[in-house]
Amino acid sequence: MPVLLLRLPWSAIRARRKTKLALDETSVVTYRVRLTDTDWYGHMNNGRYLTNLDLGRTDFCVRIGLFSIFTRLGWRPVVAGATVRFRRSLNTFTKYTMSTRLLGWDTDWWFFEQQLHDSEGKLAGHAWVKVAVMKDRGRGARVTPDEAIAELGYTGEPFVLPPKIAHWQSSGVG
């Protein structure tokens, strides 16, 4: 946890220096597997994948403008579900890239897809993440995605959730 408390603000600061993204664009960040990310076997621990996925979503939210809205209104994103598939190991000190994109939203949830690729470009991990946004610094009622989208000023067409996400959501896993 202490490592994340340092890395999350740093990710937000780095993201502010990058170009803004549109809601339908993909955020790509590069990291290196740190000693604090690894287990006894010298590769990234499965729990660290989830922690590092937070960093990718932070970059995305800062770059589309949501992070400043969260800060101004006292909203907090809360992960409500995630499914991660591990494809190959990310060894200590290996560089990797993480891509984050918004797949869409329904009346309650935001759905993200995140991928991690090793230094050779091979898929190392894939995740679907379901997120709620809460009012009152995370202690209040849920913010509907439509409310947050309105705050962003997005006037485009709503994203249509892929059938695989609807199935994931209805299965009770997500």
CSV table of N, CA and C in Angstrom, one decimal:
chain,number,residue,atom,x,y,z
A,1,MET,N,0.8,-1.2,0.0
A,1,MET,CA,0.0,0.0,0.0
A,1,MET,C,0.8,1.3,0.0
A,2,PRO,N,1.9,1.4,0.8
A,2,PRO,CA,2.7,2.6,0.8
A,2,PRO,C,3.3,2.9,-0.6
A,3,VAL,N,3.7,1.9,-1.3
A,3,VAL,CA,4.2,2.1,-2.6
A,3,VAL,C,3.2,2.7,-3.5
A,4,LEU,N,1.9,2.2,-3.5
A,4,LEU,CA,0.9,2.8,-4.3
A,4,LEU,C,0.6,4.2,-3.9
A,5,LEU,N,0.7,4.6,-2.6
A,5,LEU,CA,0.4,6.0,-2.2
A,5,LEU,C,1.4,6.9,-2.8
A,6,LEU,N,2.6,6.4,-3.2
A,6,LEU,CA,3.6,7.3,-3.9
A,6,LEU,C,3.4,7.3,-5.4
A,7,ARG,N,3.0,6.1,-5.9
A,7,ARG,CA,2.9,5.9,-7.4
A,7,ARG,C,1.7,6.5,-8.0
A,8,LEU,N,0.6,6.5,-7.3
A,8,LEU,CA,-0.7,7.1,-7.8
A,8,LEU,C,-0.5,8.6,-8.0
A,9,PRO,N,-0.1,9.4,-7.1
A,9,PRO,CA,0.1,10.8,-7.3
A,9,PRO,C,1.1,11.1,-8.4
A,10,TRP,N,2.2,10.3,-8.5
A,10,TRP,CA,3.2,10.5,-9.5
A,10,TRP,C,2.6,10.2,-10.9
A,11,SER,N,1.7,9.2,-11.0
A,11,SER,CA,1.1,8.9,-12.2
A,11,SER,C,0.2,10.0,-12.7
A,12,ALA,N,-0.5,10.6,-11.7
A,12,ALA,CA,-1.4,11.7,-12.1
A,12,ALA,C,-0.6,12.9,-12.5
A,13,ILE,N,0.5,13.2,-11.9
A,13,ILE,CA,1.4,14.3,-12.3
A,13,ILE,C,2.0,14.1,-13.7
A,14,ARG,N,2.4,12.9,-13.9
A,14,ARG,CA,3.0,12.5,-15.3
A,14,ARG,C,1.9,12.7,-16.3
A,15,ALA,N,0.7,12.2,-16.0
A,15,ALA,CA,-0.4,12.3,-17.0
A,15,ALA,C,-0.8,13.7,-17.4
A,16,ARG,N,-0.7,14.6,-16.4
A,16,ARG,CA,-1.0,16.0,-16.7
A,16,ARG,C,-0.1,16.6,-17.7
A,17,ARG,N,1.1,16.1,-17.8
A,17,ARG,CA,2.1,16.6,-18.8
A,17,ARG,C,1.9,16.1,-20.2
A,18,LYS,N,1.0,15.1,-20.3
A,18,LYS,CA,0.8,14.4,-21.6
A,18,LYS,C,-0.3,15.1,-22.3
A,19,THR,N,-0.5,14.7,-23.6
A,19,THR,CA,-1.6,15.3,-24.4
A,19,THR,C,-2.9,14.8,-23.9
A,20,LYS,N,-3.9,15.6,-24.0
A,20,LYS,CA,-5.3,15.2,-23.6
A,20,LYS,C,-5.8,14.1,-24.5
A,21,LEU,N,-6.7,13.3,-24.0
A,21,LEU,CA,-7.3,12.2,-24.8
A,21,LEU,C,-8.8,12.4,-24.9
A,22,ALA,N,-9.3,12.0,-26.0
A,22,ALA,CA,-10.8,11.9,-26.1
A,22,ALA,C,-11.3,10.7,-25.4
A,23,LEU,N,-12.6,10.7,-25.1
A,23,LEU,CA,-13.2,9.6,-24.4
A,23,LEU,C,-13.0,8.2,-25.1
A,24,ASP,N,-12.9,8.2,-26.4
A,24,ASP,CA,-12.8,7.0,-27.2
A,24,ASP,C,-11.3,6.6,-27.5
A,25,GLU,N,-10.4,7.3,-27.0
A,25,GLU,CA,-9.0,7.0,-27.2
A,25,GLU,C,-8.4,6.1,-26.2
A,26,THR,N,-7.2,5.6,-26.4
A,26,THR,CA,-6.5,4.7,-25.5
A,26,THR,C,-5.3,5.4,-24.9
A,27,SER,N,-5.2,5.2,-23.6
A,27,SER,CA,-4.0,5.7,-22.9
A,27,SER,C,-3.0,4.6,-22.9
A,28,VAL,N,-1.8,4.9,-23.2
A,28,VAL,CA,-0.7,3.9,-23.1
A,28,VAL,C,0.5,4.5,-22.2
A,29,VAL,N,0.8,3.7,-21.2
A,29,VAL,CA,1.9,4.2,-20.4
A,29,VAL,C,3.0,3.0,-20.3
A,30,THR,N,4.2,3.4,-20.0
A,30,THR,CA,5.3,2.5,-19.9
A,30,THR,C,5.8,2.4,-18.5
A,31,TYR,N,6.0,1.3,-17.9
A,31,TYR,CA,6.5,1.1,-16.6
A,31,TYR,C,7.6,0.0,-16.6
A,32,ARG,N,8.2,-0.1,-15.5
A,32,ARG,CA,9.2,-1.2,-15.3
A,32,ARG,C,8.8,-2.0,-14.1
A,33,VAL,N,8.9,-3.3,-14.1
A,33,VAL,CA,8.6,-4.1,-13.0
A,33,VAL,C,9.7,-3.8,-11.9
A,34,ARG,N,9.2,-3.4,-10.8
A,34,ARG,CA,10.1,-3.0,-9.6
A,34,ARG,C,10.2,-4.2,-8.7
A,35,LEU,N,11.2,-4.1,-7.9
A,35,LEU,CA,11.4,-5.2,-6.8
A,35,LEU,C,10.2,-5.3,-6.0
A,36,THR,N,9.5,-4.2,-5.7
A,36,THR,CA,8.3,-4.2,-4.8
A,36,THR,C,7.1,-4.8,-5.5
A,37,ASP,N,7.2,-5.1,-6.8
A,37,ASP,CA,6.1,-5.7,-7.6
A,37,ASP,C,6.3,-7.2,-7.7
A,38,THR,N,7.4,-7.7,-7.3
A,38,THR,CA,7.7,-9.1,-7.6
A,38,THR,C,7.5,-10.1,-6.4
A,39,ASP,N,7.3,-11.3,-6.7
A,39,ASP,CA,7.2,-12.4,-5.7
A,39,ASP,C,8.5,-13.2,-5.6
A,40,TRP,N,8.5,-14.3,-4.9
A,40,TRP,CA,9.7,-15.1,-4.7
A,40,TRP,C,10.2,-15.6,-6.0
A,41,TYR,N,9.4,-15.7,-7.0
A,41,TYR,CA,9.8,-16.3,-8.3
A,41,TYR,C,10.4,-15.3,-9.3
A,42,GLY,N,10.5,-14.0,-8.9
A,42,GLY,CA,11.1,-13.0,-9.7
A,42,GLY,C,10.3,-12.4,-10.8
A,43,HIS,N,9.0,-12.6,-10.7
A,43,HIS,CA,8.1,-12.0,-11.6
A,43,HIS,C,7.0,-11.2,-10.9
A,44,MET,N,6.3,-10.4,-11.7
A,44,MET,CA,5.2,-9.6,-11.0
A,44,MET,C,4.2,-10.4,-10.4
A,45,ASN,N,3.9,-10.1,-9.1
A,45,ASN,CA,2.9,-10.8,-8.3
A,45,ASN,C,1.5,-10.5,-8.9
A,46,ASN,N,0.6,-11.5,-8.9
A,46,ASN,CA,-0.7,-11.3,-9.4
A,46,ASN,C,-1.5,-10.2,-8.8
A,47,GLY,N,-1.3,-9.9,-7.5
A,47,GLY,CA,-1.9,-8.8,-6.9
A,47,GLY,C,-1.4,-7.5,-7.4
A,48,ARG,N,-0.2,-7.4,-7.8
A,48,ARG,CA,0.4,-6.2,-8.3
A,48,ARG,C,-0.1,-5.8,-9.6
A,49,TYR,N,-0.6,-6.8,-10.4
A,49,TYR,CA,-1.2,-6.5,-11.7
A,49,TYR,C,-2.4,-5.5,-11.4
A,50,LEU,N,-3.2,-5.9,-10.4
A,50,LEU,CA,-4.4,-5.1,-10.1
A,50,LEU,C,-4.0,-3.7,-9.6
A,51,THR,N,-3.0,-3.7,-8.8
A,51,THR,CA,-2.5,-2.4,-8.3
A,51,THR,C,-2.0,-1.5,-9.4
A,52,ASN,N,-1.2,-2.1,-10.3
A,52,ASN,CA,-0.7,-1.3,-11.4
A,52,ASN,C,-1.8,-0.9,-12.4
A,53,LEU,N,-2.8,-1.7,-12.5
A,53,LEU,CA,-4.0,-1.3,-13.4
A,53,LEU,C,-4.6,0.0,-12.9
A,54,ASP,N,-4.6,0.2,-11.6
A,54,ASP,CA,-5.0,1.5,-11.0
A,54,ASP,C,-4.2,2.6,-11.6
A,55,LEU,N,-2.9,2.4,-11.8
A,55,LEU,CA,-2.1,3.5,-12.3
A,55,LEU,C,-2.5,3.8,-13.8
A,56,GLY,N,-2.8,2.8,-14.5
A,56,GLY,CA,-3.2,3.0,-15.9
A,56,GLY,C,-4.6,3.7,-16.0
A,57,ARG,N,-5.5,3.3,-15.1
A,57,ARG,CA,-6.8,4.1,-15.1
A,57,ARG,C,-6.6,5.5,-14.6
A,58,THR,N,-5.7,5.7,-13.7
A,58,THR,CA,-5.4,7.1,-13.3
A,58,THR,C,-5.0,7.9,-14.4
A,59,ASP,N,-4.0,7.4,-15.2
A,59,ASP,CA,-3.5,8.1,-16.4
A,59,ASP,C,-4.6,8.4,-17.3
A,60,PHE,N,-5.5,7.5,-17.6
A,60,PHE,CA,-6.6,7.7,-18.5
A,60,PHE,C,-7.5,8.7,-18.0
A,61,CYS,N,-7.9,8.6,-16.7
A,61,CYS,CA,-8.9,9.6,-16.2
A,61,CYS,C,-8.4,11.0,-16.1
A,62,VAL,N,-7.1,11.2,-15.8
A,62,VAL,CA,-6.5,12.5,-15.9
A,62,VAL,C,-6.5,13.1,-17.3
A,63,ARG,N,-6.1,12.2,-18.2
A,63,ARG,CA,-6.0,12.7,-19.6
A,63,ARG,C,-7.3,13.0,-20.3
A,64,ILE,N,-8.4,12.4,-19.9
A,64,ILE,CA,-9.7,12.7,-20.5
A,64,ILE,C,-10.4,13.8,-19.7
A,65,GLY,N,-9.9,14.2,-18.6
A,65,GLY,CA,-10.4,15.3,-17.8
A,65,GLY,C,-11.3,14.9,-16.6
A,66,LEU,N,-11.5,13.6,-16.4
A,66,LEU,CA,-12.3,13.1,-15.3
A,66,LEU,C,-11.7,13.3,-13.9
A,67,PHE,N,-10.4,13.2,-13.8
A,67,PHE,CA,-9.7,13.3,-12.6
A,67,PHE,C,-10.0,14.7,-11.9
A,68,SER,N,-9.9,15.8,-12.7
A,68,SER,CA,-10.2,17.1,-12.2
A,68,SER,C,-11.6,17.3,-11.8
A,69,ILE,N,-12.5,16.6,-12.4
A,69,ILE,CA,-13.9,16.6,-12.0
A,69,ILE,C,-14.1,15.9,-10.7
A,70,PHE,N,-13.5,14.7,-10.6
A,70,PHE,CA,-13.5,14.0,-9.3
A,70,PHE,C,-13.0,14.8,-8.2
A,71,THR,N,-11.9,15.5,-8.4
A,71,THR,CA,-11.3,16.4,-7.3
A,71,THR,C,-12.2,17.5,-7.0
A,72,ARG,N,-12.8,18.2,-8.0
A,72,ARG,CA,-13.6,19.4,-7.8
A,72,ARG,C,-14.9,19.0,-7.0
A,73,LEU,N,-15.5,17.8,-7.4
A,73,LEU,CA,-16.8,17.5,-6.9
A,73,LEU,C,-16.7,16.5,-5.7
A,74,GLY,N,-15.5,16.0,-5.3
A,74,GLY,CA,-15.4,15.1,-4.2
A,74,GLY,C,-15.8,13.7,-4.6
A,75,TRP,N,-15.8,13.4,-5.9
A,75,TRP,CA,-16.1,12.0,-6.3
A,75,TRP,C,-14.9,11.1,-6.3
A,76,ARG,N,-15.2,9.8,-6.1
A,76,ARG,CA,-14.1,8.8,-6.0
A,76,ARG,C,-14.5,7.6,-6.9
A,77,PRO,N,-13.6,7.1,-7.7
A,77,PRO,CA,-13.8,5.9,-8.5
A,77,PRO,C,-13.6,4.7,-7.5
A,78,VAL,N,-14.4,3.7,-7.7
A,78,VAL,CA,-14.3,2.5,-6.8
A,78,VAL,C,-14.4,1.3,-7.7
A,79,VAL,N,-13.4,0.4,-7.7
A,79,VAL,CA,-13.5,-0.8,-8.5
A,79,VAL,C,-14.5,-1.8,-7.9
A,80,ALA,N,-15.4,-2.2,-8.7
A,80,ALA,CA,-16.5,-3.1,-8.2
A,80,ALA,C,-16.3,-4.5,-8.7
A,81,GLY,N,-15.5,-4.7,-9.7
A,81,GLY,CA,-15.2,-6.0,-10.2
A,81,GLY,C,-14.1,-6.0,-11.2
A,82,ALA,N,-13.4,-7.1,-11.3
A,82,ALA,CA,-12.3,-7.2,-12.3
A,82,ALA,C,-12.1,-8.7,-12.7
A,83,THR,N,-11.8,-8.9,-13.9
A,83,THR,CA,-11.4,-10.2,-14.4
A,83,THR,C,-10.1,-10.0,-15.1
A,84,VAL,N,-9.1,-10.7,-14.6
A,84,VAL,CA,-7.7,-10.6,-15.1
A,84,VAL,C,-7.3,-11.9,-15.7
A,85,ARG,N,-6.7,-11.9,-16.9
A,85,ARG,CA,-6.1,-13.1,-17.5
A,85,ARG,C,-4.6,-12.9,-17.6
A,86,PHE,N,-3.9,-13.8,-17.0
A,86,PHE,CA,-2.4,-13.7,-17.1
A,86,PHE,C,-1.9,-14.6,-18.2
A,87,ARG,N,-1.2,-14.0,-19.1
A,87,ARG,CA,-0.7,-14.7,-20.3
A,87,ARG,C,0.8,-15.1,-20.3
A,88,ARG,N,1.6,-14.2,-19.7
A,88,ARG,CA,3.0,-14.5,-19.6
A,88,ARG,C,3.6,-13.7,-18.4
A,89,SER,N,4.7,-14.1,-17.9
A,89,SER,CA,5.3,-13.5,-16.8
A,89,SER,C,6.0,-12.1,-17.2
A,90,LEU,N,5.9,-11.2,-16.3
A,90,LEU,CA,6.7,-10.0,-16.4
A,90,LEU,C,7.8,-10.0,-15.3
A,91,ASN,N,9.0,-10.3,-15.7
A,91,ASN,CA,10.1,-10.5,-14.8
A,91,ASN,C,10.6,-9.2,-14.2
A,92,THR,N,11.3,-9.3,-13.1
A,92,THR,CA,11.9,-8.1,-12.4
A,92,THR,C,12.7,-7.3,-13.4
A,93,PHE,N,12.5,-6.0,-13.3
A,93,PHE,CA,13.1,-4.9,-14.1
A,93,PHE,C,12.7,-4.9,-15.6
A,94,THR,N,11.8,-5.7,-16.0
A,94,THR,CA,11.3,-5.7,-17.4
A,94,THR,C,10.4,-4.5,-17.6
A,95,LYS,N,10.7,-3.9,-18.8
A,95,LYS,CA,9.8,-2.8,-19.2
A,95,LYS,C,8.5,-3.4,-19.7
A,96,TYR,N,7.4,-2.7,-19.5
A,96,TYR,CA,6.1,-3.2,-20.1
A,96,TYR,C,5.3,-1.9,-20.3
A,97,THR,N,4.3,-2.1,-21.3
A,97,THR,CA,3.4,-1.1,-21.6
A,97,THR,C,2.0,-1.5,-21.1
A,98,MET,N,1.2,-0.5,-20.7
A,98,MET,CA,-0.1,-0.8,-20.3
A,98,MET,C,-1.1,0.1,-21.1
A,99,SER,N,-2.0,-0.5,-21.7
A,99,SER,CA,-3.0,0.3,-22.4
A,99,SER,C,-4.3,0.3,-21.7
A,100,THR,N,-5.0,1.4,-21.6
A,100,THR,CA,-6.3,1.5,-21.0
A,100,THR,C,-7.3,2.2,-21.9
A,101,ARG,N,-8.5,1.6,-22.0
A,101,ARG,CA,-9.5,2.2,-22.8
A,101,ARG,C,-10.9,2.0,-22.2
A,102,LEU,N,-11.7,2.9,-22.4
A,102,LEU,CA,-13.1,2.8,-21.9
A,102,LEU,C,-13.9,2.1,-22.9
A,103,LEU,N,-14.5,0.9,-22.5
A,103,LEU,CA,-15.3,0.2,-23.4
A,103,LEU,C,-16.7,0.7,-23.5
A,104,GLY,N,-17.2,1.3,-22.4
A,104,GLY,CA,-18.5,1.9,-22.4
A,104,GLY,C,-19.0,2.0,-20.9
A,105,TRP,N,-20.3,2.2,-20.9
A,105,TRP,CA,-21.0,2.4,-19.6
A,105,TRP,C,-22.5,2.0,-19.7
A,106,ASP,N,-23.1,1.6,-18.6
A,106,ASP,CA,-24.5,1.4,-18.5
A,106,ASP,C,-25.1,2.4,-17.5
A,107,THR,N,-26.2,2.1,-16.9
A,107,THR,CA,-26.8,3.1,-16.0
A,107,THR,C,-26.1,3.2,-14.7
A,108,ASP,N,-25.2,2.3,-14.4
A,108,ASP,CA,-24.5,2.3,-13.1
A,108,ASP,C,-23.0,2.3,-13.1
A,109,TRP,N,-22.4,1.6,-14.2
A,109,TRP,CA,-21.0,1.2,-14.2
A,109,TRP,C,-20.3,1.7,-15.4
A,110,TRP,N,-19.0,1.9,-15.2
A,110,TRP,CA,-18.0,2.2,-16.3
A,110,TRP,C,-17.3,0.9,-16.5
A,111,PHE,N,-17.0,0.5,-17.7
A,111,PHE,CA,-16.3,-0.7,-18.1
A,111,PHE,C,-15.0,-0.3,-18.8
A,112,PHE,N,-13.9,-0.8,-18.3
A,112,PHE,CA,-12.6,-0.5,-18.9
A,112,PHE,C,-12.0,-1.9,-19.4
A,113,GLU,N,-11.1,-1.7,-20.4
A,113,GLU,CA,-10.3,-2.8,-20.8
A,113,GLU,C,-8.9,-2.4,-20.7
A,114,GLN,N,-8.0,-3.2,-20.1
A,114,GLN,CA,-6.6,-2.9,-19.9
A,114,GLN,C,-5.8,-4.1,-20.3
A,115,GLN,N,-4.7,-3.8,-21.0
A,115,GLN,CA,-3.7,-4.8,-21.4
A,115,GLN,C,-2.3,-4.4,-21.1
A,116,LEU,N,-1.6,-5.4,-20.7
A,116,LEU,CA,-0.1,-5.2,-20.4
A,116,LEU,C,0.6,-6.0,-21.5
A,117,HIS,N,1.6,-5.4,-22.1
A,117,HIS,CA,2.5,-6.0,-23.1
A,117,HIS,C,3.9,-6.0,-22.6
A,118,ASP,N,4.7,-7.1,-22.8
A,118,ASP,CA,6.1,-7.1,-22.4
A,118,ASP,C,6.9,-6.3,-23.3
A,119,SER,N,8.2,-6.2,-23.1
A,119,SER,CA,9.1,-5.4,-23.9
A,119,SER,C,9.2,-5.8,-25.4
A,120,GLU,N,8.7,-7.0,-25.6
A,120,GLU,CA,8.7,-7.5,-27.0
A,120,GLU,C,7.3,-7.3,-27.7
A,121,GLY,N,6.4,-6.7,-26.9
A,121,GLY,CA,5.1,-6.5,-27.5
A,121,GLY,C,4.1,-7.6,-27.3
A,122,LYS,N,4.5,-8.7,-26.6
A,122,LYS,CA,3.6,-9.8,-26.4
A,122,LYS,C,2.7,-9.6,-25.2
A,123,LEU,N,1.5,-10.0,-25.4
A,123,LEU,CA,0.5,-9.8,-24.4
A,123,LEU,C,0.8,-10.6,-23.1
A,124,ALA,N,0.9,-9.8,-22.0
A,124,ALA,CA,1.3,-10.4,-20.7
A,124,ALA,C,0.1,-10.5,-19.8
A,125,GLY,N,-0.9,-9.6,-19.9
A,125,GLY,CA,-2.1,-9.7,-19.1
A,125,GLY,C,-3.2,-8.9,-19.7
A,126,HIS,N,-4.4,-9.3,-19.4
A,126,HIS,CA,-5.6,-8.6,-20.0
A,126,HIS,C,-6.6,-8.5,-18.9
A,127,ALA,N,-7.3,-7.4,-18.8
A,127,ALA,CA,-8.3,-7.2,-17.7
A,127,ALA,C,-9.5,-6.4,-18.2
A,128,TRP,N,-10.6,-6.8,-17.7
A,128,TRP,CA,-11.8,-6.0,-17.7
A,128,TRP,C,-12.1,-5.5,-16.3
A,129,VAL,N,-12.4,-4.3,-16.2
A,129,VAL,CA,-12.6,-3.7,-14.9
A,129,VAL,C,-13.9,-2.9,-14.9
A,130,LYS,N,-14.7,-3.2,-13.9
A,130,LYS,CA,-16.0,-2.5,-13.7
A,130,LYS,C,-15.8,-1.5,-12.5
A,131,VAL,N,-16.2,-0.2,-12.8
A,131,VAL,CA,-15.9,0.9,-11.8
A,131,VAL,C,-17.2,1.6,-11.6
A,132,ALA,N,-17.4,2.0,-10.3
A,132,ALA,CA,-18.5,2.9,-9.9
A,132,ALA,C,-17.8,4.2,-9.5
A,133,VAL,N,-18.5,5.3,-9.6
A,133,VAL,CA,-18.0,6.6,-9.1
A,133,VAL,C,-19.0,7.0,-8.0
A,134,MET,N,-18.4,7.3,-6.8
A,134,MET,CA,-19.2,7.6,-5.6
A,134,MET,C,-19.0,9.1,-5.2
A,135,LYS,N,-20.1,9.6,-4.7
A,135,LYS,CA,-20.1,11.0,-4.2
A,135,LYS,C,-19.5,11.1,-2.8
A,136,ASP,N,-19.3,12.3,-2.3
A,136,ASP,CA,-18.9,12.5,-0.9
A,136,ASP,C,-17.7,11.8,-0.6
A,137,ARG,N,-16.6,12.0,-1.4
A,137,ARG,CA,-15.3,11.4,-1.2
A,137,ARG,C,-15.4,9.8,-1.0
A,138,GLY,N,-16.3,9.2,-1.7
A,138,GLY,CA,-16.4,7.8,-1.7
A,138,GLY,C,-17.4,7.2,-0.6
A,139,ARG,N,-18.0,8.1,0.2
A,139,ARG,CA,-19.0,7.7,1.2
A,139,ARG,C,-20.4,7.9,0.9
A,140,GLY,N,-20.7,8.6,-0.3
A,140,GLY,CA,-22.0,8.9,-0.6
A,140,GLY,C,-22.7,8.0,-1.6
A,141,ALA,N,-23.7,8.6,-2.3
A,141,ALA,CA,-24.4,7.8,-3.3
A,141,ALA,C,-23.6,7.7,-4.6
A,142,ARG,N,-24.0,6.8,-5.4
A,142,ARG,CA,-23.3,6.6,-6.7
A,142,ARG,C,-23.6,7.7,-7.7
A,143,VAL,N,-22.6,8.1,-8.4
A,143,VAL,CA,-22.8,9.0,-9.5
A,143,VAL,C,-23.0,8.2,-10.8
A,144,THR,N,-24.1,8.5,-11.5
A,144,THR,CA,-24.4,7.7,-12.7
A,144,THR,C,-23.3,8.1,-13.7
A,145,PRO,N,-23.0,7.2,-14.6
A,145,PRO,CA,-22.1,7.5,-15.7
A,145,PRO,C,-22.6,8.7,-16.5
A,146,ASP,N,-23.9,8.7,-16.8
A,146,ASP,CA,-24.5,9.8,-17.5
A,146,ASP,C,-24.2,11.2,-16.9
A,147,GLU,N,-24.3,11.2,-15.5
A,147,GLU,CA,-24.0,12.5,-14.8
A,147,GLU,C,-22.5,12.9,-15.0
A,148,ALA,N,-21.6,11.9,-14.9
A,148,ALA,CA,-20.2,12.2,-15.1
A,148,ALA,C,-19.9,12.6,-16.6
A,149,ILE,N,-20.5,11.9,-17.5
A,149,ILE,CA,-20.4,12.2,-18.9
A,149,ILE,C,-20.8,13.7,-19.2
A,150,ALA,N,-21.9,14.1,-18.6
A,150,ALA,CA,-22.4,15.5,-18.7
A,150,ALA,C,-21.4,16.5,-18.2
A,151,GLU,N,-20.8,16.1,-17.0
A,151,GLU,CA,-19.7,17.0,-16.5
A,151,GLU,C,-18.5,17.1,-17.4
A,152,LEU,N,-18.2,16.1,-18.1
A,152,LEU,CA,-17.1,16.1,-19.1
A,152,LEU,C,-17.4,16.9,-20.3
A,153,GLY,N,-18.7,17.1,-20.5
A,153,GLY,CA,-19.1,17.9,-21.7
A,153,GLY,C,-19.1,17.0,-23.0
A,154,TYR,N,-19.1,15.7,-22.8
A,154,TYR,CA,-19.1,14.8,-24.0
A,154,TYR,C,-20.5,14.8,-24.6
A,155,THR,N,-20.5,15.1,-25.9
A,155,THR,CA,-21.8,15.2,-26.6
A,155,THR,C,-21.9,14.1,-27.7
A,156,GLY,N,-21.0,13.2,-27.8
A,156,GLY,CA,-21.0,12.2,-28.8
A,156,GLY,C,-22.0,11.1,-28.5
A,157,GLU,N,-22.1,10.1,-29.3
A,157,GLU,CA,-23.0,9.0,-29.1
A,157,GLU,C,-22.5,8.2,-27.9
A,158,PRO,N,-23.5,7.6,-27.2
A,158,PRO,CA,-23.1,6.7,-26.1
A,158,PRO,C,-22.3,5.5,-26.7
A,159,PHE,N,-21.4,5.0,-25.9
A,159,PHE,CA,-20.7,3.8,-26.3
A,159,PHE,C,-21.6,2.6,-26.2
A,160,VAL,N,-21.6,1.7,-27.1
A,160,VAL,CA,-22.4,0.5,-27.0
A,160,VAL,C,-21.5,-0.6,-26.5
A,161,LEU,N,-21.9,-1.1,-25.3
A,161,LEU,CA,-21.0,-2.1,-24.7
A,161,LEU,C,-20.9,-3.4,-25.6
A,162,PRO,N,-19.7,-3.9,-25.7
A,162,PRO,CA,-19.6,-5.1,-26.5
A,162,PRO,C,-20.4,-6.3,-25.8
A,163,PRO,N,-20.9,-7.2,-26.6
A,163,PRO,CA,-21.7,-8.3,-26.1
A,163,PRO,C,-20.9,-9.1,-25.0
A,164,LYS,N,-19.6,-9.2,-25.2
A,164,LYS,CA,-18.8,-10.0,-24.2
A,164,LYS,C,-18.9,-9.3,-22.8
A,165,ILE,N,-19.0,-8.0,-22.8
A,165,ILE,CA,-19.0,-7.3,-21.5
A,165,ILE,C,-20.4,-7.4,-20.9
A,166,ALA,N,-21.5,-7.4,-21.7
A,166,ALA,CA,-22.8,-7.6,-21.2
A,166,ALA,C,-22.9,-9.0,-20.6
A,167,HIS,N,-22.3,-10.0,-21.3
A,167,HIS,CA,-22.3,-11.4,-20.8
A,167,HIS,C,-21.5,-11.5,-19.5
A,168,TRP,N,-20.4,-10.8,-19.4
A,168,TRP,CA,-19.5,-10.8,-18.2
A,168,TRP,C,-20.3,-10.2,-17.1
A,169,GLN,N,-21.0,-9.1,-17.3
A,169,GLN,CA,-21.8,-8.4,-16.3
A,169,GLN,C,-23.0,-9.3,-15.9
A,170,SER,N,-23.7,-9.9,-16.8
A,170,SER,CA,-24.9,-10.7,-16.4
A,170,SER,C,-24.5,-12.1,-15.7
A,171,SER,N,-23.2,-12.5,-15.9
A,171,SER,CA,-22.8,-13.8,-15.3
A,171,SER,C,-22.6,-13.7,-13.8
A,172,GLY,N,-22.5,-12.5,-13.3
A,172,GLY,CA,-22.3,-12.3,-11.9
A,172,GLY,C,-20.8,-12.3,-11.6
A,173,VAL,N,-19.9,-12.5,-12.5
A,173,VAL,CA,-18.5,-12.5,-12.3
A,173,VAL,C,-18.0,-11.1,-12.2
A,174,GLY,N,-18.5,-10.2,-13.1
A,174,GLY,CA,-18.0,-8.8,-13.2
A,174,GLY,C,-18.7,-7.9,-12.4
